[in-house]
Short mmCIF file of C-alpha atoms in Angstrom, two decimals:
data_model
loop_
_atom_site.label_atom_id
_atom_site.label_comp_id
_atom_site.label_asym_id
_atom_site.label_seq_id
_atom_site.Cartn_x
_atom_site.Cartn_y
_atom_site.Cartn_z
CA UNK A 11 20.96 -18.60 -10.19
CA UNK A 12 22.59 -15.71 -12.04
CA UNK A 13 22.03 -12.12 -10.90
CA UNK A 14 19.96 -11.04 -13.90
CA UNK A 15 17.67 -14.00 -13.31
CA UNK A 16 17.19 -12.96 -9.70
CA UNK A 17 16.39 -9.42 -10.78
CA UNK A 18 13.92 -10.69 -13.38
CA UNK A 19 12.23 -12.90 -10.80
CA UNK A 20 11.98 -10.01 -8.35
CA UNK A 21 10.41 -7.85 -11.04
CA UNK A 22 7.94 -10.58 -11.91
CA UNK A 23 6.94 -10.97 -8.27
CA UNK A 24 6.42 -7.21 -7.98
CA UNK A 25 4.23 -7.22 -11.09
CA UNK A 26 2.21 -10.14 -9.77
CA UNK A 27 1.74 -8.44 -6.41
CA UNK A 28 0.59 -5.24 -8.10
CA UNK A 29 -1.75 -7.08 -10.45
CA UNK A 30 -3.39 -8.83 -7.48
CA UNK A 31 -4.34 -5.59 -5.75
CA UNK A 32 -8.08 -5.21 -5.22
CA UNK A 33 -10.35 -2.42 -4.01
CA UNK A 34 -13.59 -3.10 -2.14
CA UNK A 35 -16.31 -0.97 -0.59
CA UNK A 36 -17.90 -1.83 2.75
CA UNK A 37 -21.61 -2.47 2.17
CA UNK A 38 -24.12 -2.67 5.04
CA UNK A 39 -26.51 -5.54 4.22
CA UNK A 40 -28.42 -4.74 7.41
CA UNK A 41 -29.94 -1.73 5.62
CA UNK A 42 -31.29 -3.70 2.65
CA UNK A 43 -34.57 -5.14 3.92
CA UNK A 44 -36.85 -5.43 0.88
CA UNK A 45 -34.12 -4.40 -1.56
CA UNK A 46 -34.80 -5.53 -5.12
CA UNK A 47 -32.61 -7.15 -7.73
CA UNK A 48 -32.68 -3.91 -9.72
CA UNK A 49 -31.36 -1.99 -6.72
CA UNK A 50 -28.48 -4.45 -6.32
CA UNK A 51 -27.82 -4.16 -10.05
CA UNK A 52 -27.65 -0.37 -9.80
CA UNK A 53 -25.27 -0.39 -6.84
CA UNK A 54 -22.98 -2.98 -8.39
CA UNK A 55 -22.90 -1.34 -11.81
CA UNK A 56 -22.15 2.08 -10.30
CA UNK A 57 -19.42 0.68 -8.07
CA UNK A 58 -17.83 -1.18 -10.97
CA UNK A 59 -17.93 1.96 -13.13
CA UNK A 60 -15.98 3.73 -10.38
CA UNK A 61 -13.20 1.13 -10.51
CA UNK A 62 -14.29 -0.75 -7.39
CA UNK A 63 -13.68 -4.51 -7.67
CA UNK A 64 -16.26 -5.67 -5.16
CA UNK A 65 -18.21 -5.25 -1.95
CA UNK A 66 -17.37 -6.43 1.56
CA UNK A 67 -20.84 -7.47 2.70
CA UNK A 68 -21.37 -6.55 6.34
CA UNK A 69 -23.95 -8.97 7.77
CA UNK A 70 -25.47 -9.12 11.25
CA UNK A 71 -26.78 -12.33 12.77
CA UNK A 72 -30.04 -10.66 13.81
CA UNK A 73 -31.29 -9.83 10.29
CA UNK A 74 -33.82 -12.37 9.02
CA UNK A 75 -33.53 -11.09 5.45
CA UNK A 76 -29.82 -11.97 5.11
CA UNK A 77 -30.45 -15.10 3.04
CA UNK A 78 -32.67 -13.38 0.48
CA UNK A 79 -30.42 -10.34 0.13
CA UNK A 80 -27.17 -12.30 -0.05
CA UNK A 81 -28.66 -14.58 -2.70
CA UNK A 82 -29.56 -11.53 -4.77
CA UNK A 83 -26.20 -9.86 -4.24
CA UNK A 84 -24.16 -12.91 -5.23
CA UNK A 85 -26.36 -13.66 -8.23
CA UNK A 86 -26.17 -10.10 -9.58
CA UNK A 87 -22.45 -9.89 -8.88
CA UNK A 88 -21.81 -13.17 -10.72
CA UNK A 89 -23.61 -11.77 -13.76
CA UNK A 90 -21.51 -8.60 -13.71
CA UNK A 91 -17.98 -9.85 -13.07
CA UNK A 92 -18.05 -8.27 -9.60
CA UNK A 93 -16.52 -9.71 -6.43
CA UNK A 94 -18.01 -10.17 -2.97
CA UNK A 95 -16.90 -11.44 0.41
CA UNK A 96 -18.67 -11.77 3.74
CA UNK A 97 -17.79 -9.50 6.65
CA UNK A 98 -19.47 -10.76 9.81
CA UNK A 99 -20.56 -7.92 12.11
CA UNK A 100 -19.57 -9.27 15.51
CA UNK A 101 -19.93 -5.93 17.27
CA UNK A 102 -23.67 -5.69 16.69
CA UNK A 103 -24.54 -9.38 17.03
CA UNK A 104 -23.36 -12.74 18.31
CA UNK A 105 -22.37 -15.26 15.64
CA UNK A 106 -21.78 -18.97 16.15
CA UNK A 107 -19.19 -20.98 14.24
CA UNK A 108 -22.00 -23.06 12.73
CA UNK A 109 -23.83 -19.98 11.43
CA UNK A 110 -20.68 -18.52 9.92
CA UNK A 111 -19.66 -21.82 8.36
CA UNK A 112 -23.10 -22.27 6.80
CA UNK A 113 -22.97 -18.88 5.09
CA UNK A 114 -19.44 -19.42 3.81
CA UNK A 115 -20.31 -22.85 2.41
CA UNK A 116 -23.41 -21.45 0.68
CA UNK A 117 -21.50 -18.90 -1.39
CA UNK A 118 -17.89 -20.06 -1.60
CA UNK A 119 -18.37 -21.90 -4.89
CA UNK A 120 -19.87 -18.97 -6.79
CA UNK A 121 -17.87 -17.05 -9.38
CA UNK A 122 -18.44 -13.77 -7.55
CA UNK A 123 -16.86 -15.01 -4.32
CA UNK A 124 -13.52 -13.25 -3.79
CA UNK A 125 -10.79 -15.79 -3.19
CA UNK A 126 -7.11 -15.68 -2.34
CA UNK A 127 -5.04 -18.82 -2.84
CA UNK A 128 -8.31 -20.42 -3.99
CA UNK A 129 -9.82 -19.90 -0.53
CA UNK A 130 -12.90 -17.74 0.15
CA UNK A 131 -11.98 -14.44 1.77
CA UNK A 132 -13.81 -13.80 5.04
CA UNK A 133 -13.67 -10.71 7.24
CA UNK A 134 -15.32 -9.25 10.32
CA UNK A 135 -16.28 -6.01 11.93
CA UNK A 136 -14.60 -6.53 15.31
CA UNK A 137 -15.10 -9.77 17.27
CA UNK A 138 -11.65 -10.45 18.79
CA UNK A 139 -13.33 -11.84 21.92
CA UNK A 140 -14.63 -14.66 19.71
CA UNK A 141 -11.28 -15.36 18.08
CA UNK A 142 -11.36 -18.95 19.31
CA UNK A 143 -14.25 -19.92 17.00
CA UNK A 144 -12.27 -19.46 13.78
CA UNK A 145 -10.32 -22.76 13.79
CA UNK A 146 -13.72 -24.47 13.90
CA UNK A 147 -14.94 -22.32 11.01
CA UNK A 148 -11.88 -23.32 8.99
CA UNK A 149 -12.56 -26.99 9.67
CA UNK A 150 -16.25 -26.70 8.75
CA UNK A 151 -15.58 -24.93 5.45
CA UNK A 152 -12.45 -26.63 4.16
CA UNK A 153 -10.48 -23.50 5.15
CA UNK A 154 -10.82 -19.79 4.47
CA UNK A 155 -8.58 -16.78 3.87
CA UNK A 156 -9.31 -14.84 7.05
CA UNK A 157 -8.76 -11.06 7.08
CA UNK A 158 -10.60 -9.71 10.14
CA UNK A 159 -11.01 -6.18 11.42
CA UNK A 160 -9.90 -6.39 15.04
CA UNK A 161 -8.91 -2.73 15.19
CA UNK A 162 -10.05 -2.45 18.82
CA UNK A 163 -6.96 -4.48 19.74
CA UNK A 164 -4.60 -2.06 18.05
CA UNK A 165 -1.86 -3.23 15.72
CA UNK A 166 0.14 -4.89 18.50
CA UNK A 167 -2.92 -6.83 19.68
CA UNK A 168 -3.60 -8.02 16.15
CA UNK A 169 0.02 -9.15 15.95
CA UNK A 170 -0.51 -11.28 19.06
CA UNK A 171 -3.18 -13.25 17.17
CA UNK A 172 -1.17 -13.67 13.99
CA UNK A 173 -1.46 -17.47 14.04
CA UNK A 174 -5.25 -17.21 13.69
CA UNK A 175 -5.37 -14.90 10.67
CA UNK A 176 -4.17 -14.71 7.08
CA UNK A 177 -4.14 -10.91 6.96
CA UNK A 178 -5.80 -7.97 8.68
CA UNK A 179 -8.20 -5.17 7.84
CA UNK A 180 -7.70 -1.87 9.68
CA UNK A 181 -10.95 0.04 10.26
CA UNK A 182 -9.01 3.11 11.36
CA UNK A 183 -9.60 5.41 8.39
CA UNK A 184 -10.19 8.75 10.14
CA UNK A 185 -8.16 11.19 12.23
CA UNK A 186 -8.28 10.47 15.94
CA UNK A 187 -9.86 12.76 18.53
CA UNK A 188 -8.36 16.27 18.49
CA UNK A 189 -6.45 15.59 15.26
CA UNK A 190 -7.31 17.48 12.07
CA UNK A 191 -5.42 15.26 9.65
CA UNK A 192 -4.85 11.54 9.24
CA UNK A 193 -1.45 10.00 9.87
CA UNK A 194 -0.09 6.67 8.61
CA UNK A 195 1.40 5.57 11.92
CA UNK A 196 -1.26 2.93 12.43
CA UNK A 197 -0.90 1.64 8.87
CA UNK A 198 2.85 1.30 9.26
CA UNK A 199 2.37 -0.53 12.57
CA UNK A 200 -0.07 -2.99 10.98
CA UNK A 201 2.29 -3.78 8.12
CA UNK A 202 5.07 -4.39 10.60
CA UNK A 203 3.18 -6.78 12.90
CA UNK A 204 1.68 -8.70 9.96
CA UNK A 205 5.16 -9.88 8.96
CA UNK A 206 4.35 -10.07 5.27
CA UNK A 207 0.75 -11.18 5.56
CA UNK A 208 -1.66 -9.04 3.50
CA UNK A 209 -2.82 -5.69 4.84
CA UNK A 210 -6.25 -4.35 3.93
CA UNK A 211 -6.18 -0.57 4.40
CA UNK A 212 -9.31 1.37 5.30
CA UNK A 213 -10.00 4.51 3.25
CA UNK A 214 -12.93 6.85 3.90
CA UNK A 215 -14.08 10.26 2.71
CA UNK A 216 -15.93 11.46 5.80
CA UNK A 217 -17.35 10.73 9.23
CA UNK A 218 -20.18 12.32 11.21
CA UNK A 219 -22.83 10.65 13.29
CA UNK A 220 -25.39 12.05 15.73
CA UNK A 221 -27.39 9.08 16.95
CA UNK A 222 -28.17 7.67 20.40
CA UNK A 223 -24.96 6.32 21.90
CA UNK A 224 -22.66 7.76 19.24
CA UNK A 225 -22.23 11.43 18.46
CA UNK A 226 -18.94 12.56 16.95
CA UNK A 227 -17.35 14.14 13.90
CA UNK A 228 -13.91 13.15 12.62
CA UNK A 229 -12.01 15.89 10.81
CA UNK A 230 -12.73 15.41 7.13
CA UNK A 231 -11.83 18.71 5.45
CA UNK A 232 -8.97 17.08 3.51
CA UNK A 233 -9.45 13.41 4.38
CA UNK A 234 -10.43 12.03 0.95
CA UNK A 235 -7.32 13.50 -0.65
CA UNK A 236 -4.99 12.75 2.26
CA UNK A 237 -5.99 9.12 2.53
CA UNK A 238 -5.55 8.32 -1.16
CA UNK A 239 -2.16 10.02 -1.10
CA UNK A 240 -1.30 7.79 1.86
CA UNK A 241 -2.43 4.71 -0.06
CA UNK A 242 0.34 5.39 -2.58
CA UNK A 243 2.86 5.63 0.27
CA UNK A 244 1.70 2.52 2.15
CA UNK A 245 1.04 0.27 -0.89
CA UNK A 246 -1.32 -2.15 0.89
CA UNK A 247 -2.30 -5.44 -0.68
CA UNK A 248 -5.99 -4.50 -0.51
CA UNK A 249 -8.15 -1.43 0.11
CA UNK A 250 -11.59 -1.29 1.68
CA UNK A 251 -13.50 1.95 1.19
CA UNK A 252 -15.58 2.77 4.26
CA UNK A 253 -18.39 2.89 3.18
CA UNK A 254 -20.76 2.47 0.28
CA UNK A 255 -23.98 3.01 2.23
CA UNK A 256 -23.53 3.71 5.94
CA UNK A 257 -25.64 6.85 5.84
CA UNK A 258 -25.95 7.10 9.61
CA UNK A 259 -22.21 7.66 9.89
CA UNK A 260 -21.93 9.99 6.85
CA UNK A 261 -19.14 7.83 5.40
CA UNK A 262 -21.20 6.88 2.33
CA UNK A 263 -20.13 7.38 -1.29
CA UNK A 264 -23.57 6.61 -2.69
CA UNK A 265 -26.62 8.85 -3.00
CA UNK A 266 -28.85 8.64 0.10
CA UNK A 267 -31.55 5.98 -0.18
CA UNK A 268 -34.43 6.91 2.11
CA UNK A 269 -35.29 3.40 3.30
CA UNK A 270 -31.63 2.75 4.17
CA UNK A 271 -31.27 5.85 6.36
CA UNK A 272 -31.70 4.83 10.01
CA UNK A 273 -34.23 6.83 12.06
CA UNK A 274 -32.66 9.99 13.42
CA UNK A 275 -30.05 10.29 10.69
CA UNK A 276 -32.40 11.77 8.09
CA UNK A 277 -31.91 15.24 9.59
CA UNK A 278 -28.26 15.28 8.54
CA UNK A 279 -28.35 12.94 5.52
CA UNK A 280 -31.36 14.00 3.43
CA UNK A 281 -30.16 16.35 0.70
CA UNK A 282 -26.50 15.63 1.41
CA UNK A 283 -25.39 13.62 -1.60
CA UNK A 284 -21.88 12.10 -1.55
CA UNK A 285 -21.94 10.61 -5.05
CA UNK A 286 -19.34 13.08 -6.35
CA UNK A 287 -16.72 11.55 -4.05
CA UNK A 288 -16.65 8.68 -6.54
CA UNK A 289 -15.44 10.90 -9.38
CA UNK A 290 -11.79 10.58 -8.34
CA UNK A 291 -11.90 6.82 -7.76
CA UNK A 292 -11.00 5.60 -11.28
CA UNK A 293 -7.82 7.69 -11.17
CA UNK A 294 -6.76 6.88 -7.62
CA UNK A 295 -7.56 3.18 -7.99
CA UNK A 296 -5.61 3.03 -11.25
CA UNK A 297 -2.66 4.75 -9.55
CA UNK A 298 -2.83 2.34 -6.61
CA UNK A 299 -2.85 -0.71 -8.86
CA UNK A 300 -0.01 0.68 -10.98
CA UNK A 301 2.03 1.43 -7.88
CA UNK A 302 2.51 5.11 -8.78
CA UNK A 303 0.51 8.26 -9.51
CA UNK A 304 1.80 8.69 -13.06
CA UNK A 305 -1.26 7.20 -14.73
CA UNK A 306 -3.73 8.67 -17.19
CA UNK A 307 -6.59 10.84 -15.99
CA UNK A 308 -9.78 9.08 -17.16
CA UNK A 309 -11.61 12.42 -17.30
CA UNK A 310 -10.60 15.92 -16.26
CA UNK A 311 -12.83 17.41 -13.59
CA UNK A 312 -13.19 17.91 -9.86
CA UNK A 313 -15.13 17.05 -6.73
CA UNK A 314 -15.89 19.71 -4.13
CA UNK A 315 -17.30 19.18 -0.66
CA UNK A 316 -18.42 21.61 2.01
CA UNK A 317 -20.83 22.07 4.91
CA UNK A 318 -23.87 24.21 4.29
CA UNK A 319 -23.73 25.99 7.66
CA UNK A 320 -20.76 27.41 9.59
CA UNK A 321 -19.43 25.27 12.43
CA UNK A 322 -20.47 27.82 15.06
CA UNK A 323 -23.74 29.13 13.59
CA UNK A 324 -25.54 27.49 16.54
CA UNK A 325 -24.96 24.73 19.10
CA UNK A 326 -22.96 21.60 18.25
CA UNK A 327 -25.71 19.20 19.37
CA UNK A 328 -23.31 17.54 21.78
CA UNK A 329 -21.12 16.35 18.91
CA UNK A 330 -17.50 15.87 19.97
CA UNK A 331 -14.25 16.01 18.02
CA UNK A 332 -13.42 12.42 17.11
CA UNK A 333 -14.36 9.08 18.62
CA UNK A 334 -13.68 9.12 22.34
CA UNK A 335 -13.08 12.87 22.30
CA UNK A 336 -14.48 15.50 24.62
CA UNK A 337 -13.83 18.80 22.81
CA UNK A 338 -16.57 20.28 20.63
CA UNK A 339 -16.66 19.20 16.99
CA UNK A 340 -16.75 22.89 16.08
CA UNK A 341 -12.99 22.95 16.57
CA UNK A 342 -12.46 19.96 14.29
CA UNK A 343 -13.32 21.67 11.03
CA UNK A 344 -12.81 24.89 9.13
CA UNK A 345 -15.52 26.66 7.15
CA UNK A 346 -14.04 25.85 3.74
CA UNK A 347 -14.84 24.49 0.32
CA UNK A 348 -12.48 21.55 -0.27
CA UNK A 349 -11.69 20.39 -3.81
CA UNK A 350 -9.81 17.59 -5.54
CA UNK A 351 -9.18 18.24 -9.24
CA UNK A 352 -7.89 15.76 -11.80
CA UNK A 353 -6.10 17.57 -14.62
CA UNK A 354 -3.40 16.79 -17.15
CA UNK A 355 -1.63 20.07 -16.34
CA UNK A 356 -1.53 22.29 -13.24
CA UNK A 357 -4.40 24.75 -13.18
CA UNK A 358 -6.18 27.19 -10.90
CA UNK A 359 -9.79 26.75 -9.83
CA UNK A 360 -12.39 29.48 -9.41
CA UNK A 361 -14.81 29.29 -6.49
CA UNK A 362 -17.75 31.66 -6.14
CA UNK A 363 -19.96 31.80 -3.04
CA UNK A 364 -23.19 33.75 -3.43
CA UNK A 365 -23.92 36.41 -6.03
CA UNK A 366 -21.93 39.32 -4.66
CA UNK A 367 -18.55 38.58 -6.20
CA UNK A 368 -16.97 37.21 -9.33
CA UNK A 369 -15.33 34.34 -7.55
CA UNK A 370 -11.90 33.60 -6.19
CA UNK A 371 -9.15 31.95 -8.24
CA UNK A 372 -7.01 29.61 -6.14
CA UNK A 373 -3.97 27.40 -6.69
CA UNK A 374 -3.47 23.91 -5.36
CA UNK A 375 -2.04 23.49 -1.87
CA UNK A 376 -0.96 19.87 -2.46
CA UNK A 377 -0.59 17.51 -5.40
CA UNK A 378 0.01 13.83 -6.03
CA UNK A 379 0.44 12.82 -9.64
CA UNK A 380 -2.36 14.48 -11.58
CA UNK A 381 -4.57 15.03 -8.54
CA UNK A 382 -4.50 18.44 -6.87
CA UNK A 383 -6.08 19.61 -3.62
CA UNK A 384 -7.52 23.08 -3.03
CA UNK A 385 -9.27 24.81 -0.13
CA UNK A 386 -11.20 28.08 -0.19
CA UNK A 387 -12.25 29.74 3.10
CA UNK A 388 -15.92 30.66 3.26
CA UNK A 389 -15.12 33.79 5.29
CA UNK A 390 -18.71 34.33 6.35
CA UNK A 391 -20.11 34.39 2.82
CA UNK A 392 -23.49 32.85 2.07
CA UNK A 393 -25.25 31.64 -1.05
CA UNK A 394 -24.84 28.96 -3.69
CA UNK A 395 -21.35 27.58 -4.31
CA UNK A 396 -20.10 27.57 -7.91
CA UNK A 397 -16.87 25.79 -8.81
CA UNK A 398 -15.26 26.41 -12.22
CA UNK A 399 -12.48 24.35 -13.76
CA UNK A 400 -11.17 25.00 -17.27
CA UNK A 401 -14.34 26.84 -18.29
CA UNK A 402 -16.71 24.21 -16.91
CA UNK A 403 -18.88 25.12 -13.90
CA UNK A 404 -21.15 23.39 -11.40
CA UNK A 405 -23.28 25.09 -8.76
CA UNK A 406 -24.13 23.38 -5.49
CA UNK A 407 -26.45 24.00 -2.53
CA UNK A 408 -26.39 27.27 -0.64
CA UNK A 409 -24.34 28.01 2.43
CA UNK A 410 -26.54 29.80 4.96
CA UNK A 411 -26.22 31.34 8.40
CA UNK A 412 -29.49 29.75 9.49
CA UNK A 413 -29.42 27.09 12.17
CA UNK A 414 -30.74 23.78 10.73
CA UNK A 415 -34.22 22.61 11.73
CA UNK A 416 -32.61 20.07 14.06
CA UNK A 417 -31.60 22.99 16.27
CA UNK A 418 -27.88 22.31 15.99
CA UNK A 419 -25.07 22.35 13.44
CA UNK A 420 -25.07 19.65 10.77
CA UNK A 421 -21.46 18.53 10.40
CA UNK A 422 -22.19 16.47 7.27
CA UNK A 423 -21.07 17.76 3.86
CA UNK A 424 -22.57 18.01 0.41
CA UNK A 425 -20.53 17.11 -2.68
CA UNK A 426 -20.65 18.44 -6.23
CA UNK A 427 -18.82 17.33 -9.36
CA UNK A 428 -17.40 19.64 -12.01
#
């Protein structure tokens, strides 16, 4: 074959690989007891409008409403050109090969089922100790495209089980204990051990949980910007946003839904809307699929996020810095307003806290393509937060020096869109 033909073929393969890129959001079906068709329709339509291609449906074996909710989800998704795949939660429940195979066979023929190589994509949340059941699942279903999350093994451990999988999903989407920013070391390690098999990269805006048995905050002051910038460096085959609706872990990008908030989490979730995180998704997803950040900005604007109380205004509630950490979460975060702006030209942003000043004009500290990141120190100020970009302003909830009613700092953030 002549050289120019080889070059053309290589270019075609690159285009095909880029065109096949998909973005999903992790969706906790275990929180949907009694959910209606209209509620599924709203979630799916909002996700699709944000550029998300589908949901990874996290299902636990213990939930008796799985059948009804999965039927609704797949039916609504099929009517909306939206993709779904099953992610079996093997950390919270014990699944048998027969149970898994039955669910896969029920939905694999539907138009909304996400497939690769004409095989239904299947994932997990953990479960490496049950790795030996998957050959039986393949036999019972006529084969699957298996992309599990076995992050507890680490990249090297996943590599040791390469013969059992078709790709891997990495749940590690947050800085580790005592780290303020996210690195790509784990992503690079996954891509290396997978030896060309697809990598599904986890991307998340935030993490804070204060529930029995789990109580930590992962540094999130710049995470949403950092992680999308890293996506463009890593170029994974797939992305899974963590999460659409895990309110108890503050990783959600949807508005809080009261009946989906687990008991105990309402103290740090109610009133803390994360919807504005979705504003930047159409741009970042477009850039990811194009393979570079030089894509059009769908709409100029910004998302800002901040905590409504200083990190040391009162006790930390026992919250530690990162999973497995021991230091106080108060050291994991700065009292700042963080902002991502999407603009066609570089611009400053004005941030006003309270009524005592005219605001502070700040320049970006980092950029990627047409996305710019800004941070403004609170410096002890209190009051409503107003963010202004190109003459357009939005005011968000007040920052106060009052300890929350829970008696300890709330490390969750509010978001606002300009």
